[in-house]
Coordinates of N, CA and C in Angstrom, one line a residue:
X1 N 8.2 -10.1 -6.6 CA 8.5 -8.7 -6.5 C 7.1 -7.8 -6.1
X2 N 6.1 -8.0 -6.9 CA 4.9 -7.3 -6.7 C 4.2 -7.8 -5.4
X3 N 4.2 -9.2 -5.2 CA 3.6 -9.6 -3.9 C 4.2 -9.0 -2.8
X4 N 5.6 -8.9 -2.8 CA 6.2 -8.4 -1.7 C 5.8 -6.9 -1.4
X5 N 5.8 -6.1 -2.5 CA 5.4 -4.8 -2.5 C 3.9 -4.7 -2.0
X6 N 3.0 -5.4 -2.4 CA 1.7 -5.3 -1.9 C 1.6 -5.6 -0.4
X7 N 2.4 -6.8 0.0 CA 2.4 -6.9 1.3 C 2.9 -5.9 2.3
X8 N 3.9 -5.2 1.6 CA 4.5 -4.1 2.4 C 3.4 -2.9 2.3
X9 N 2.9 -2.7 1.2 CA 1.7 -1.6 1.3 C 0.6 -1.9 2.2
X10 N 0.3 -3.2 2.2 CA -0.9 -3.6 3.3 C -0.4 -3.2 4.8
X11 N 1.0 -3.6 5.0 CA 1.5 -3.3 6.4 C 1.4 -1.8 6.6
X12 N 1.7 -0.9 5.6 CA 1.8 0.5 5.8 C 0.4 1.0 6.0
X13 N -0.6 0.3 5.4 CA -2.1 0.9 5.4 C -2.5 0.6 6.6
X14 N -2.1 -0.6 7.2 CA -2.5 -0.8 8.8 C -1.7 0.2 9.9
X15 N -0.7 0.6 9.3 CA 0.1 1.3 10.3 C -0.1 2.7 10.3
X16 N -0.4 3.4 9.1 CA -0.8 4.7 9.0 C -2.1 5.0 9.4
X17 N -2.4 6.1 10.1 CA -3.5 6.6 10.7 C -4.6 7.3 9.7
X18 N -3.9 7.9 8.6 CA -4.5 8.7 7.7 C -5.0 7.7 6.6
X19 N -6.2 7.6 6.4 CA -7.0 6.7 5.6 C -6.7 7.3 4.3
X20 N -6.5 8.5 3.8 CA -6.2 8.7 2.6 C -4.9 8.2 2.0
X21 N -3.9 8.4 2.8 CA -2.6 8.1 2.6 C -2.5 6.4 2.5
X22 N -3.4 5.8 3.4 CA -3.4 4.4 3.6 C -3.9 3.7 2.3
X23 N -4.7 4.4 1.6 CA -5.4 3.7 0.6 C -4.7 4.2 -0.8
X24 N -3.9 5.3 -0.8 CA -3.3 5.8 -1.8 C -2.0 4.9 -2.2
X25 N -1.3 4.6 -1.1 CA -0.1 3.7 -1.3 C -0.3 2.3 -1.9
X26 N -1.3 1.5 -1.5 CA -1.5 0.2 -2.3 C -2.2 0.6 -3.7
X27 N -2.9 1.4 -3.9 CA -3.3 2.0 -5.0 C -2.2 2.2 -6.3
X28 N -1.2 3.0 -5.6 CA -0.1 3.3 -6.3 C 0.8 2.0 -6.6
X29 N 0.9 1.2 -5.6 CA 1.7 0.0 -5.9 C 0.9 -0.9 -7.0
X30 N -0.2 -1.0 -6.9 CA -1.0 -1.8 -8.0 C -0.8 -1.3 -9.3
X31 N -1.0 0.2 -9.4 CA -0.9 0.8 -10.7 C 0.6 0.5 -11.3
X32 N 1.7 0.6 -10.3 CA 3.1 0.4 -10.7 C 3.3 -1.1 -11.3
X33 N 2.7 -2.0 -10.5 CA 2.8 -3.4 -10.9 C 2.1 -3.6 -12.3

């Protein structure tokens, strides 16, 4: 579950141009897991 979420967050990090949002998403996923 978390591995899939982290993979999705990594994809979003690459897709989003905003670095702040790009790093907040994976951090939130790690915190949630």
